mmCIF file of C-alpha atoms in Angstrom:
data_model
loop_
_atom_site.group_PDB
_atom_site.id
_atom_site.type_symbol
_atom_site.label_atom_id
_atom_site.label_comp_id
_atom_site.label_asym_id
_atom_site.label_seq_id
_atom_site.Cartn_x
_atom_site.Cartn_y
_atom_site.Cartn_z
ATOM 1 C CA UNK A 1 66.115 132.795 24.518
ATOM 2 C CA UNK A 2 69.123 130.290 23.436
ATOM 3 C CA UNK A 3 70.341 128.726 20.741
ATOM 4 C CA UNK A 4 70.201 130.667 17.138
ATOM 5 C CA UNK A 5 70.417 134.258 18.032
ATOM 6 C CA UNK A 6 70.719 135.140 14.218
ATOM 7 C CA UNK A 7 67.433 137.035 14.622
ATOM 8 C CA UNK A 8 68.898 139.700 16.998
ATOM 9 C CA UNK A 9 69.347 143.126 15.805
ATOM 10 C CA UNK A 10 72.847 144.051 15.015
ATOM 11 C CA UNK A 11 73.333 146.714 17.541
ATOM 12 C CA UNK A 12 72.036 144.850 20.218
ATOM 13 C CA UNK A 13 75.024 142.652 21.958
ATOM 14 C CA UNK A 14 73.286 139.155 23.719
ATOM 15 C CA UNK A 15 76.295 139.401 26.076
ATOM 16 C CA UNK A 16 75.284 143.302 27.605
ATOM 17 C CA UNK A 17 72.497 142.712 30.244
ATOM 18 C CA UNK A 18 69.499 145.097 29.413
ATOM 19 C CA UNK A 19 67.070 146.454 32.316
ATOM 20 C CA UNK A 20 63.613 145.641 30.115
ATOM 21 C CA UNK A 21 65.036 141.981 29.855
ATOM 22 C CA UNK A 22 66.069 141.639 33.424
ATOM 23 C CA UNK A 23 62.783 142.526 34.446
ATOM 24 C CA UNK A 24 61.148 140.467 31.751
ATOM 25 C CA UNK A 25 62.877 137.038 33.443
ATOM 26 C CA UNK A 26 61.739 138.304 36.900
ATOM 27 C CA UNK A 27 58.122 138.063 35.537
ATOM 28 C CA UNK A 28 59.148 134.848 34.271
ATOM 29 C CA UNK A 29 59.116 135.979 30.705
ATOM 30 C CA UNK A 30 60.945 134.470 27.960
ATOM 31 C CA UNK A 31 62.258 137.291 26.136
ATOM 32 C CA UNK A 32 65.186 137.354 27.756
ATOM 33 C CA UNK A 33 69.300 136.063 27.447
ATOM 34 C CA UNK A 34 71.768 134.180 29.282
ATOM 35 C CA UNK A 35 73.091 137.616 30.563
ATOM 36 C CA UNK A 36 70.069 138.889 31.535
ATOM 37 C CA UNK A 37 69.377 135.722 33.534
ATOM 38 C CA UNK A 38 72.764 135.680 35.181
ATOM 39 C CA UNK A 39 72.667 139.695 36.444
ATOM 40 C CA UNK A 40 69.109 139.014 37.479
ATOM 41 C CA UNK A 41 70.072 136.272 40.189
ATOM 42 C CA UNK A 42 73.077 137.916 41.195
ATOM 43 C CA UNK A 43 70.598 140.830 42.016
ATOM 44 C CA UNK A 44 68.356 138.250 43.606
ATOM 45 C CA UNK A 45 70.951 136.957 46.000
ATOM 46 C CA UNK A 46 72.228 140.888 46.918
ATOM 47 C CA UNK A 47 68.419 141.908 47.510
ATOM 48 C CA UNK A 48 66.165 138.945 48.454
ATOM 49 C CA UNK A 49 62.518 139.772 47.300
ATOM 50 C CA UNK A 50 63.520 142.144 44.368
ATOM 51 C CA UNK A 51 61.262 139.862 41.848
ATOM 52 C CA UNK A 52 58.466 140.065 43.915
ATOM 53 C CA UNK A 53 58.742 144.039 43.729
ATOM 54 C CA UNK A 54 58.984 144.032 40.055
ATOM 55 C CA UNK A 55 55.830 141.707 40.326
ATOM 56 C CA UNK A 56 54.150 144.372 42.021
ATOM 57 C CA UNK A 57 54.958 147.090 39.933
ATOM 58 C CA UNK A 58 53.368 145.027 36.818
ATOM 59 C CA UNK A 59 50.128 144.537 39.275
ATOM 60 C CA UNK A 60 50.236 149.035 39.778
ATOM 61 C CA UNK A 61 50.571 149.194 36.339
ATOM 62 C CA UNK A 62 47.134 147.329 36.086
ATOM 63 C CA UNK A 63 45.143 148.692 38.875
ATOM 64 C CA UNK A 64 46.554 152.654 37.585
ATOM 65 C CA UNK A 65 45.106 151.321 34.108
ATOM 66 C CA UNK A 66 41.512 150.706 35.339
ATOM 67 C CA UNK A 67 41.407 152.955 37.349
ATOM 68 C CA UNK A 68 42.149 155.530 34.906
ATOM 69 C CA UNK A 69 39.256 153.499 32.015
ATOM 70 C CA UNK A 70 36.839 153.854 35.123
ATOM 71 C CA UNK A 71 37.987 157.622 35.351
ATOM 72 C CA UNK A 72 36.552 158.050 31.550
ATOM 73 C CA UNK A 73 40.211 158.066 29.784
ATOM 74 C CA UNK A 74 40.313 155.532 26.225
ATOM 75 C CA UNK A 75 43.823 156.695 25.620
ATOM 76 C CA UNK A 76 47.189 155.694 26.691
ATOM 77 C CA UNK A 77 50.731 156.983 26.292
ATOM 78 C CA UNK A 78 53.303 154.156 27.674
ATOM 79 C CA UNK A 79 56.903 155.280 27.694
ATOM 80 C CA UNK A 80 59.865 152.715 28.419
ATOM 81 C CA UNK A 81 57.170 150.219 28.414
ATOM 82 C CA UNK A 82 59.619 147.468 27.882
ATOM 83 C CA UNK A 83 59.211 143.827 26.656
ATOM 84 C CA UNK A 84 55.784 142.227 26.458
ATOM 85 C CA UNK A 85 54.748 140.265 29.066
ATOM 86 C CA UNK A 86 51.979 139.292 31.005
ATOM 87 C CA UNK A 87 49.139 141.563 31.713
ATOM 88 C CA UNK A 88 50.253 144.316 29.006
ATOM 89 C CA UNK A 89 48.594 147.167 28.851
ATOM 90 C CA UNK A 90 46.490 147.190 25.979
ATOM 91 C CA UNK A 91 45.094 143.819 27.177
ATOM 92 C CA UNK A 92 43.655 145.691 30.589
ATOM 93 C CA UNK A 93 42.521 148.633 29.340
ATOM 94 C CA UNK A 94 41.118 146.869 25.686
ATOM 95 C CA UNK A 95 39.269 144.109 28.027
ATOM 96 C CA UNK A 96 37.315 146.845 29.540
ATOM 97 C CA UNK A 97 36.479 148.688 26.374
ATOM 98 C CA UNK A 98 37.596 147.551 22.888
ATOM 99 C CA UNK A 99 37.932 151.280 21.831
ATOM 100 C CA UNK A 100 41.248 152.155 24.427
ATOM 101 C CA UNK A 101 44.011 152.936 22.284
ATOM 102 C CA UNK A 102 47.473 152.487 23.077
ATOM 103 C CA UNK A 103 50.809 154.050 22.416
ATOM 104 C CA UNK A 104 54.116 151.694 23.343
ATOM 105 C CA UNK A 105 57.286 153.510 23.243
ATOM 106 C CA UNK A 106 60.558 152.341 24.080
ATOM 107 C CA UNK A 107 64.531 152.367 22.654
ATOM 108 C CA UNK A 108 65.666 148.838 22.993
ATOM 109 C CA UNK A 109 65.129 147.452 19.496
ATOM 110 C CA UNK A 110 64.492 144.193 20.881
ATOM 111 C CA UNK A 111 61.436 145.682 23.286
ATOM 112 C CA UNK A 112 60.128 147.391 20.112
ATOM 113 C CA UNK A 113 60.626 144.108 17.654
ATOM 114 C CA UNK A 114 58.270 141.888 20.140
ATOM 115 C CA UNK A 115 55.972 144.198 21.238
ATOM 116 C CA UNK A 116 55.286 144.775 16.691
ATOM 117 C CA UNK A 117 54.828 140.969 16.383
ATOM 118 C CA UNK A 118 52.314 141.270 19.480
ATOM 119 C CA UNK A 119 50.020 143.996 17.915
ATOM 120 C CA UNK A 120 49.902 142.652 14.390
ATOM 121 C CA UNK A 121 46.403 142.648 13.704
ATOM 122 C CA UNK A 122 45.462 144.969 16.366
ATOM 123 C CA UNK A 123 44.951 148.488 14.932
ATOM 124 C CA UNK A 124 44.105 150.582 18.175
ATOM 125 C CA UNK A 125 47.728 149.682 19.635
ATOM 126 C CA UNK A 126 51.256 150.316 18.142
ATOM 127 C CA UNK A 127 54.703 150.908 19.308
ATOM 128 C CA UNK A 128 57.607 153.785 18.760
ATOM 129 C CA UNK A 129 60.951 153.365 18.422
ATOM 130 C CA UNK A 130 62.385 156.198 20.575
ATOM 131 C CA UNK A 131 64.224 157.489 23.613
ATOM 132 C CA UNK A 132 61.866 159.106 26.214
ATOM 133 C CA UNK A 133 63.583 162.395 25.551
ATOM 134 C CA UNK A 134 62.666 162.530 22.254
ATOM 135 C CA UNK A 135 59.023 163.931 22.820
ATOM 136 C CA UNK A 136 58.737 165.018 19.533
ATOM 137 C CA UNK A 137 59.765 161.928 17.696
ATOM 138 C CA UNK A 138 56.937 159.971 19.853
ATOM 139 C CA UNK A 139 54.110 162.977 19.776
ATOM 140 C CA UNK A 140 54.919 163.312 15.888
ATOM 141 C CA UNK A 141 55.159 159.725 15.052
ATOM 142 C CA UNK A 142 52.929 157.872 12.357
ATOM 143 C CA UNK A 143 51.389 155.642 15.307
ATOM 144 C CA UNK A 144 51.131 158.312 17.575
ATOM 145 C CA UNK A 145 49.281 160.822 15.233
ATOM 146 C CA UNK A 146 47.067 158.349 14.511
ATOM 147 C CA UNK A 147 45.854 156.659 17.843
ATOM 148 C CA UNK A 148 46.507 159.610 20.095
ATOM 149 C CA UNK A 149 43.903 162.947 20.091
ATOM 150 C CA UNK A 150 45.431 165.320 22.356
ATOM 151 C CA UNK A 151 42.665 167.080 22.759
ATOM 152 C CA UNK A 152 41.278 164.345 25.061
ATOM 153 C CA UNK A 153 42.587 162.747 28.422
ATOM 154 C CA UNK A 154 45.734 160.773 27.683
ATOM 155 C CA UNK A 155 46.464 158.206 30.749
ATOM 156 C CA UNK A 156 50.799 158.690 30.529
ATOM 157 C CA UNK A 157 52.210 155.838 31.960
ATOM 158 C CA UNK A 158 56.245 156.146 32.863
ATOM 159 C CA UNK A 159 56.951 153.054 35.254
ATOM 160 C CA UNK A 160 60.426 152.126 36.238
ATOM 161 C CA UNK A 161 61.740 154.543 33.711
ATOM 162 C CA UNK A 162 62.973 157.485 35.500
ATOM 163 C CA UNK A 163 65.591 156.379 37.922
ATOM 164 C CA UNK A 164 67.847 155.397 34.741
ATOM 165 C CA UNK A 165 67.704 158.709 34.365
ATOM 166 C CA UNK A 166 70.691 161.117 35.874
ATOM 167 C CA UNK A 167 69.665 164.563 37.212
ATOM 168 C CA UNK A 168 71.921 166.208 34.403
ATOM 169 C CA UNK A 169 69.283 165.218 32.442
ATOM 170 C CA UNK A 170 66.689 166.737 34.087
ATOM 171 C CA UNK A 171 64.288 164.443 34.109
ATOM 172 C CA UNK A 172 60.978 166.644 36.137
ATOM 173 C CA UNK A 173 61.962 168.490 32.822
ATOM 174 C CA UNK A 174 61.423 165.590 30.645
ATOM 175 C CA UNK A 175 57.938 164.768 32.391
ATOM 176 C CA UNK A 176 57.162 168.466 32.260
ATOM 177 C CA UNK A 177 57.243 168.777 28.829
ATOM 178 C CA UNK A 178 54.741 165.461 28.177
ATOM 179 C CA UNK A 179 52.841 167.233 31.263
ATOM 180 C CA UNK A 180 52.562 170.599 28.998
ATOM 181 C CA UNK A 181 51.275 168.468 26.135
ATOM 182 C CA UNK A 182 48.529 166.832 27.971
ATOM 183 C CA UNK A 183 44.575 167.998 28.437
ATOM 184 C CA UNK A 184 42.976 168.454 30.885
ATOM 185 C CA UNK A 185 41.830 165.733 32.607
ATOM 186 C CA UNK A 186 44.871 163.621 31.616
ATOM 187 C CA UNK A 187 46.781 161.055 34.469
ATOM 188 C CA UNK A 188 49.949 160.998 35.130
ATOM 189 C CA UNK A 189 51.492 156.688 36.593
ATOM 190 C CA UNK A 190 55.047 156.727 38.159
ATOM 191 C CA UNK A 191 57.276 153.951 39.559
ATOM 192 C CA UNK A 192 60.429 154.889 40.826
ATOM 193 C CA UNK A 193 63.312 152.940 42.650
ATOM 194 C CA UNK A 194 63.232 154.644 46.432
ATOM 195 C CA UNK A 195 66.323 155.542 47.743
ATOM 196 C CA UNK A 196 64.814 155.886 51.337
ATOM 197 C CA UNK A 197 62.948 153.670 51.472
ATOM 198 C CA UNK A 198 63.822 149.993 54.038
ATOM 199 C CA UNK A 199 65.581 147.898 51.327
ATOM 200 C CA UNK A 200 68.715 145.849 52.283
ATOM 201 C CA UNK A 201 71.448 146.677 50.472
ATOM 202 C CA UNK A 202 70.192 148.378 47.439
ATOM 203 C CA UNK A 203 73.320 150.155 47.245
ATOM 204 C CA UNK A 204 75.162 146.941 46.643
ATOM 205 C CA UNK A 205 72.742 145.962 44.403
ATOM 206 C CA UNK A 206 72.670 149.596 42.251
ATOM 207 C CA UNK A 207 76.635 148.900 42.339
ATOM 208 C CA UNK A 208 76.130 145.547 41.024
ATOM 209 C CA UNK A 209 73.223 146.465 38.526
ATOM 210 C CA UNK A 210 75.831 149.748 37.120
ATOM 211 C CA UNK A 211 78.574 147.178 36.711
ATOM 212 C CA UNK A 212 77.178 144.811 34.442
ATOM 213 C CA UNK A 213 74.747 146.993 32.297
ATOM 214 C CA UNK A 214 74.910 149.814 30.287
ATOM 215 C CA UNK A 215 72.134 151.288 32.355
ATOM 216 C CA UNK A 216 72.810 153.111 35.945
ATOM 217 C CA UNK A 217 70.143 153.098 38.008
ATOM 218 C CA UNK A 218 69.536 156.730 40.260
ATOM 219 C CA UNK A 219 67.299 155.482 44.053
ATOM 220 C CA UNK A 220 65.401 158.627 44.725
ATOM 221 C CA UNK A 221 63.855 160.059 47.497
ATOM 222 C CA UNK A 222 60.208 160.307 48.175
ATOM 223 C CA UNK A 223 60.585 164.286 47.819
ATOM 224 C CA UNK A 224 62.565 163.880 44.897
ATOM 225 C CA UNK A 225 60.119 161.399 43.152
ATOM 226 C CA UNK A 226 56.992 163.310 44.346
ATOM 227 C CA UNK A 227 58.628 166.786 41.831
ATOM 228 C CA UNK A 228 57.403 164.375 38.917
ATOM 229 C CA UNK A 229 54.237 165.162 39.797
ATOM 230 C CA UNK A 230 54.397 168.842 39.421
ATOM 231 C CA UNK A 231 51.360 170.845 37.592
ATOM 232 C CA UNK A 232 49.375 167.799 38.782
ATOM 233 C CA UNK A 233 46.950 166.592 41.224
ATOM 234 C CA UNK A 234 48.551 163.344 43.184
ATOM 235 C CA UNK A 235 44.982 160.765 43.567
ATOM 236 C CA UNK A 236 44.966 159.230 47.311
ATOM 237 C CA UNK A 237 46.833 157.794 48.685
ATOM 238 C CA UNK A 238 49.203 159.649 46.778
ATOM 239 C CA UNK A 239 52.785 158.712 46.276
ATOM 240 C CA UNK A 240 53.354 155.287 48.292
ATOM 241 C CA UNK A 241 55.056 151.791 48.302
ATOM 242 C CA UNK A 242 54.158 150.148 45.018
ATOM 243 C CA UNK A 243 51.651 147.680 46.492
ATOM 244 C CA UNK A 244 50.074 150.026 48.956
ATOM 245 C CA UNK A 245 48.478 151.846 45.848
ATOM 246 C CA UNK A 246 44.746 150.881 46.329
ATOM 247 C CA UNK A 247 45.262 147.431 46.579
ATOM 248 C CA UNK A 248 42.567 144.985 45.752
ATOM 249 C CA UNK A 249 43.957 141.767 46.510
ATOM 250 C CA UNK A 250 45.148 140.694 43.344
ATOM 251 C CA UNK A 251 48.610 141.736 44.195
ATOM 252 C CA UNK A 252 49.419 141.029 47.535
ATOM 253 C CA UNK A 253 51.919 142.937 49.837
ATOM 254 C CA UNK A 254 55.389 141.320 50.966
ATOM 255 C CA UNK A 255 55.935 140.508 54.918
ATOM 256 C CA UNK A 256 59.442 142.117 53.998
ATOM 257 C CA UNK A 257 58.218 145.884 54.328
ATOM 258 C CA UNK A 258 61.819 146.882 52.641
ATOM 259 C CA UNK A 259 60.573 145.308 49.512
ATOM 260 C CA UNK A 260 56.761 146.948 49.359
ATOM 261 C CA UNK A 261 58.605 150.415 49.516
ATOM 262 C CA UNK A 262 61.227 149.362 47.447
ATOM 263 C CA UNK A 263 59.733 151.136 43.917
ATOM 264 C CA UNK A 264 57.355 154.224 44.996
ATOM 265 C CA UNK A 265 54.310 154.235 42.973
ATOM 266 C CA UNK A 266 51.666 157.305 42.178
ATOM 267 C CA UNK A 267 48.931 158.476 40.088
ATOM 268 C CA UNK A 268 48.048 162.467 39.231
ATOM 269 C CA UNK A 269 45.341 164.009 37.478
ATOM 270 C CA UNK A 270 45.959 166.873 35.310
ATOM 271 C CA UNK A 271 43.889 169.946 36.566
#
Protein backbone atom coordinates (compact mmCIF):
# COMPACT_ATOMS: atom_id res chain seq x y z
CA UNK A 1 0.00 0.00 0.00
CA UNK A 2 1.41 3.70 -0.91
CA UNK A 3 0.36 6.63 -2.14
CA UNK A 4 -3.40 7.93 -1.15
CA UNK A 5 -4.01 6.46 2.20
CA UNK A 6 -7.33 8.55 2.45
CA UNK A 7 -9.16 5.21 2.58
CA UNK A 8 -7.67 4.17 5.98
CA UNK A 9 -9.81 4.10 8.94
CA UNK A 10 -9.33 6.94 11.28
CA UNK A 11 -8.13 5.06 14.24
CA UNK A 12 -5.77 3.16 12.47
CA UNK A 13 -2.21 5.17 12.31
CA UNK A 14 -0.13 3.95 8.77
CA UNK A 15 2.97 4.87 10.82
CA UNK A 16 2.23 2.01 13.96
CA UNK A 17 3.41 -1.42 12.58
CA UNK A 18 0.51 -4.00 13.06
CA UNK A 19 1.28 -7.92 13.56
CA UNK A 20 -1.65 -9.08 10.83
CA UNK A 21 0.20 -6.70 8.32
CA UNK A 22 3.68 -7.79 9.13
CA UNK A 23 2.75 -11.16 8.50
CA UNK A 24 0.69 -10.26 5.48
CA UNK A 25 4.17 -8.80 3.64
CA UNK A 26 5.98 -12.01 4.78
CA UNK A 27 3.43 -13.95 2.61
CA UNK A 28 4.12 -11.44 0.12
CA UNK A 29 0.76 -9.83 0.46
CA UNK A 30 -0.08 -6.42 -0.44
CA UNK A 31 -2.13 -5.28 2.31
CA UNK A 32 0.41 -3.95 4.04
CA UNK A 33 2.43 -0.22 4.84
CA UNK A 34 5.73 1.24 4.71
CA UNK A 35 5.96 0.46 8.53
CA UNK A 36 4.95 -2.80 8.35
CA UNK A 37 7.54 -3.45 5.63
CA UNK A 38 10.34 -1.76 7.50
CA UNK A 39 9.72 -3.80 11.13
CA UNK A 40 9.31 -6.90 9.02
CA UNK A 41 13.02 -6.81 7.58
CA UNK A 42 14.46 -5.58 10.61
CA UNK A 43 12.91 -8.86 12.08
CA UNK A 44 14.27 -10.65 9.06
CA UNK A 45 17.84 -9.59 9.59
CA UNK A 46 17.56 -10.36 13.75
CA UNK A 47 16.00 -13.94 12.91
CA UNK A 48 16.99 -15.26 9.44
CA UNK A 49 14.17 -17.68 8.21
CA UNK A 50 11.27 -16.02 10.23
CA UNK A 51 9.17 -15.62 6.75
CA UNK A 52 9.57 -18.99 5.94
CA UNK A 53 7.95 -19.92 9.47
CA UNK A 54 5.08 -17.68 8.95
CA UNK A 55 4.88 -19.52 5.48
CA UNK A 56 4.47 -22.60 7.27
CA UNK A 57 2.04 -21.67 9.63
CA UNK A 58 -0.34 -20.50 6.56
CA UNK A 59 0.46 -24.21 5.01
CA UNK A 60 -0.88 -25.82 9.03
CA UNK A 61 -3.59 -23.69 8.73
CA UNK A 62 -4.52 -25.60 5.44
CA UNK A 63 -3.65 -29.11 6.14
CA UNK A 64 -5.67 -28.56 10.01
CA UNK A 65 -8.58 -27.31 7.57
CA UNK A 66 -8.87 -30.56 5.53
CA UNK A 67 -8.18 -32.47 7.76
CA UNK A 68 -10.88 -31.35 9.92
CA UNK A 69 -13.65 -31.31 6.29
CA UNK A 70 -12.30 -35.02 5.97
CA UNK A 71 -13.13 -35.45 9.81
CA UNK A 72 -16.99 -34.56 8.83
CA UNK A 73 -16.87 -30.77 10.29
CA UNK A 74 -18.70 -27.91 7.55
CA UNK A 75 -18.16 -25.24 10.12
CA UNK A 76 -15.46 -22.94 11.05
CA UNK A 77 -14.78 -20.40 13.79
CA UNK A 78 -11.43 -18.31 12.82
CA UNK A 79 -10.33 -15.91 15.51
CA UNK A 80 -7.45 -13.24 14.84
CA UNK A 81 -7.61 -14.52 11.40
CA UNK A 82 -5.90 -11.48 10.11
CA UNK A 83 -5.62 -9.96 6.57
CA UNK A 84 -6.60 -11.98 3.52
CA UNK A 85 -4.14 -13.61 1.78
CA UNK A 86 -3.36 -16.52 -0.04
CA UNK A 87 -4.91 -19.81 0.68
CA UNK A 88 -7.73 -18.30 3.11
CA UNK A 89 -9.70 -20.39 4.75
CA UNK A 90 -12.94 -20.41 3.27
CA UNK A 91 -11.22 -21.09 -0.09
CA UNK A 92 -9.81 -24.69 1.42
CA UNK A 93 -12.48 -25.78 3.20
CA UNK A 94 -15.34 -24.27 0.38
CA UNK A 95 -13.13 -26.12 -2.48
CA UNK A 96 -13.83 -29.33 -0.80
CA UNK A 97 -17.49 -28.78 -0.16
CA UNK A 98 -19.39 -25.62 -1.20
CA UNK A 99 -21.59 -25.95 1.99
CA UNK A 100 -18.42 -25.12 4.77
CA UNK A 101 -19.29 -22.05 6.40
CA UNK A 102 -16.99 -19.70 7.80
CA UNK A 103 -16.72 -17.26 10.63
CA UNK A 104 -13.62 -14.50 10.34
CA UNK A 105 -13.07 -12.58 13.40
CA UNK A 106 -10.53 -10.17 14.10
CA UNK A 107 -10.00 -6.33 15.78
CA UNK A 108 -7.83 -4.54 13.34
CA UNK A 109 -10.35 -2.56 11.29
CA UNK A 110 -8.19 -2.80 8.42
CA UNK A 111 -8.14 -6.95 8.65
CA UNK A 112 -11.96 -6.72 8.95
CA UNK A 113 -12.43 -3.94 5.94
CA UNK A 114 -10.53 -6.44 3.33
CA UNK A 115 -11.54 -9.54 4.41
CA UNK A 116 -15.76 -7.71 3.80
CA UNK A 117 -14.68 -6.69 0.25
CA UNK A 118 -13.36 -10.45 -0.16
CA UNK A 119 -16.70 -12.19 0.82
CA UNK A 120 -19.07 -9.89 -1.00
CA UNK A 121 -21.12 -12.19 -2.80
CA UNK A 122 -20.29 -15.13 -0.79
CA UNK A 123 -23.08 -15.83 1.75
CA UNK A 124 -21.64 -18.95 3.71
CA UNK A 125 -18.55 -16.70 4.92
CA UNK A 126 -18.51 -13.35 6.89
CA UNK A 127 -16.33 -11.54 9.25
CA UNK A 128 -16.68 -9.91 13.02
CA UNK A 129 -15.36 -7.03 14.20
CA UNK A 130 -14.13 -8.02 17.70
CA UNK A 131 -11.40 -8.71 20.21
CA UNK A 132 -10.94 -12.48 20.92
CA UNK A 133 -12.06 -11.82 24.46
CA UNK A 134 -15.18 -10.73 23.57
CA UNK A 135 -16.83 -14.28 23.14
CA UNK A 136 -20.05 -13.01 23.37
CA UNK A 137 -19.87 -10.22 20.88
CA UNK A 138 -18.55 -12.98 18.22
CA UNK A 139 -21.02 -16.05 19.44
CA UNK A 140 -23.96 -13.37 19.45
CA UNK A 141 -23.11 -11.59 16.33
CA UNK A 142 -25.50 -11.21 13.20
CA UNK A 143 -22.88 -13.34 11.05
CA UNK A 144 -22.21 -15.65 13.62
CA UNK A 145 -25.91 -16.55 14.50
CA UNK A 146 -26.45 -17.07 11.18
CA UNK A 147 -23.59 -19.33 9.72
CA UNK A 148 -22.66 -21.01 12.96
CA UNK A 149 -25.11 -24.06 14.59
CA UNK A 150 -23.56 -24.90 17.76
CA UNK A 151 -25.12 -27.80 18.02
CA UNK A 152 -22.75 -29.29 15.40
CA UNK A 153 -18.83 -29.66 15.23
CA UNK A 154 -17.30 -26.21 14.90
CA UNK A 155 -13.47 -26.55 13.57
CA UNK A 156 -12.00 -23.25 16.02
CA UNK A 157 -9.09 -22.07 14.48
CA UNK A 158 -6.76 -19.58 16.83
CA UNK A 159 -3.29 -19.40 14.92
CA UNK A 160 -0.63 -16.99 15.95
CA UNK A 161 -3.09 -15.33 18.22
CA UNK A 162 -2.28 -16.31 21.66
CA UNK A 163 1.24 -15.30 22.37
CA UNK A 164 0.02 -11.48 22.06
CA UNK A 165 -1.67 -12.43 24.78
CA UNK A 166 -0.13 -11.73 28.54
CA UNK A 167 -0.86 -14.35 31.24
CA UNK A 168 -2.83 -11.57 33.26
CA UNK A 169 -5.16 -12.19 30.81
CA UNK A 170 -5.53 -15.57 31.16
CA UNK A 171 -5.63 -16.71 28.04
CA UNK A 172 -6.27 -21.07 28.70
CA UNK A 173 -9.28 -19.05 30.19
CA UNK A 174 -10.12 -17.33 27.06
CA UNK A 175 -9.86 -20.72 24.99
CA UNK A 176 -11.78 -22.41 27.78
CA UNK A 177 -14.65 -20.53 27.49
CA UNK A 178 -14.92 -21.04 23.33
CA UNK A 179 -13.94 -24.78 24.48
CA UNK A 180 -17.24 -24.79 26.86
CA UNK A 181 -19.26 -23.51 23.91
CA UNK A 182 -18.29 -26.13 21.51
CA UNK A 183 -20.06 -29.79 20.70
CA UNK A 184 -18.94 -32.53 20.75
CA UNK A 185 -16.95 -33.51 18.16
CA UNK A 186 -15.61 -29.96 17.62
CA UNK A 187 -11.46 -29.28 16.81
CA UNK A 188 -9.55 -27.20 18.39
CA UNK A 189 -5.98 -25.48 15.67
CA UNK A 190 -3.21 -23.64 17.67
CA UNK A 191 -0.01 -21.84 16.59
CA UNK A 192 1.99 -20.42 19.12
CA UNK A 193 5.48 -18.61 19.13
CA UNK A 194 7.83 -21.32 21.21
CA UNK A 195 9.86 -19.96 23.69
CA UNK A 196 11.99 -23.24 23.88
CA UNK A 197 12.19 -24.05 21.11
CA UNK A 198 16.11 -23.65 18.80
CA UNK A 199 15.50 -20.13 17.37
CA UNK A 200 18.43 -17.61 17.27
CA UNK A 201 17.80 -14.76 18.97
CA UNK A 202 14.12 -14.57 19.32
CA UNK A 203 14.59 -12.62 22.31
CA UNK A 204 16.17 -9.86 20.32
CA UNK A 205 13.71 -10.16 17.93
CA UNK A 206 10.48 -10.15 20.66
CA UNK A 207 12.53 -6.94 21.97
CA UNK A 208 12.58 -5.54 18.61
CA UNK A 209 8.95 -6.66 17.58
CA UNK A 210 7.61 -4.91 21.42
CA UNK A 211 9.47 -1.77 20.44
CA UNK A 212 7.98 -0.83 17.35
CA UNK A 213 4.33 -2.18 17.69
CA UNK A 214 1.64 -1.82 19.86
CA UNK A 215 1.55 -5.57 20.15
CA UNK A 216 4.02 -7.63 22.67
CA UNK A 217 4.56 -10.82 21.74
CA UNK A 218 4.68 -13.69 24.96
CA UNK A 219 7.30 -17.13 23.47
CA UNK A 220 5.78 -19.95 25.39
CA UNK A 221 6.80 -23.14 26.36
CA UNK A 222 5.70 -26.40 24.95
CA UNK A 223 3.98 -27.16 28.49
CA UNK A 224 2.62 -23.88 28.59
CA UNK A 225 1.15 -24.00 24.98
CA UNK A 226 0.02 -27.67 25.34
CA UNK A 227 -2.71 -26.10 28.68
CA UNK A 228 -4.64 -24.66 25.52
CA UNK A 229 -5.59 -27.83 24.83
CA UNK A 230 -7.29 -28.65 28.01
CA UNK A 231 -10.87 -30.59 27.97
CA UNK A 232 -9.54 -31.82 24.60
CA UNK A 233 -8.11 -34.67 22.83
CA UNK A 234 -4.54 -33.51 21.13
CA UNK A 235 -4.73 -35.65 17.27
CA UNK A 236 -1.08 -37.27 16.59
CA UNK A 237 1.40 -36.16 16.48
CA UNK A 238 0.13 -33.86 18.88
CA UNK A 239 1.62 -30.53 19.70
CA UNK A 240 4.87 -30.14 17.37
CA UNK A 241 7.00 -27.74 15.17
CA UNK A 242 4.60 -26.08 12.76
CA UNK A 243 5.72 -28.05 9.69
CA UNK A 244 6.11 -31.38 11.38
CA UNK A 245 2.18 -31.44 11.65
CA UNK A 246 1.36 -34.27 9.12
CA UNK A 247 3.16 -32.93 6.44
CA UNK A 248 2.31 -33.77 2.90
CA UNK A 249 4.81 -32.11 0.92
CA UNK A 250 3.17 -29.09 0.02
CA UNK A 251 4.92 -27.24 2.72
CA UNK A 252 8.26 -28.26 3.07
CA UNK A 253 10.44 -28.23 6.31
CA UNK A 254 13.48 -25.68 6.77
CA UNK A 255 17.24 -27.22 7.01
CA UNK A 256 17.35 -24.52 9.91
CA UNK A 257 15.59 -26.82 12.63
CA UNK A 258 15.36 -23.43 14.92
CA UNK A 259 12.92 -22.15 12.43
CA UNK A 260 10.52 -25.50 12.00
CA UNK A 261 10.05 -25.26 15.89
CA UNK A 262 9.91 -21.77 15.88
CA UNK A 263 5.70 -21.50 16.09
CA UNK A 264 4.33 -24.90 17.80
CA UNK A 265 1.38 -26.11 16.00
CA UNK A 266 -1.62 -28.66 17.25
CA UNK A 267 -4.95 -29.96 16.59
CA UNK A 268 -7.62 -31.41 19.45
CA UNK A 269 -10.81 -33.00 19.19
CA UNK A 270 -13.45 -32.21 21.58
CA UNK A 271 -14.54 -35.47 23.45
Amino acid sequence: MSGDLSWVPPEVDPTVPHPARVYDYWLDGASNFAADRELAEKINKIMPGVREAARFNRAFLRRAAVFMVESGVRQFLDIGSGLPTAGNLHEIVQGLDPSCRVVYVDRDPIAVAHSTLLLSGNDRAAVVHADARDRATIIESEEARRLLDFSQPVGLFMLLLLHFMPDEWDPAGIVAGYRDLLPSGSYLAVSHVAADGEARNLGDAVRVYDQNTHNQPFPRTHAEVLRFFDGFDLVEPGLVGCPMWRPDGMGGISDDPGINSLPYAGVARKP
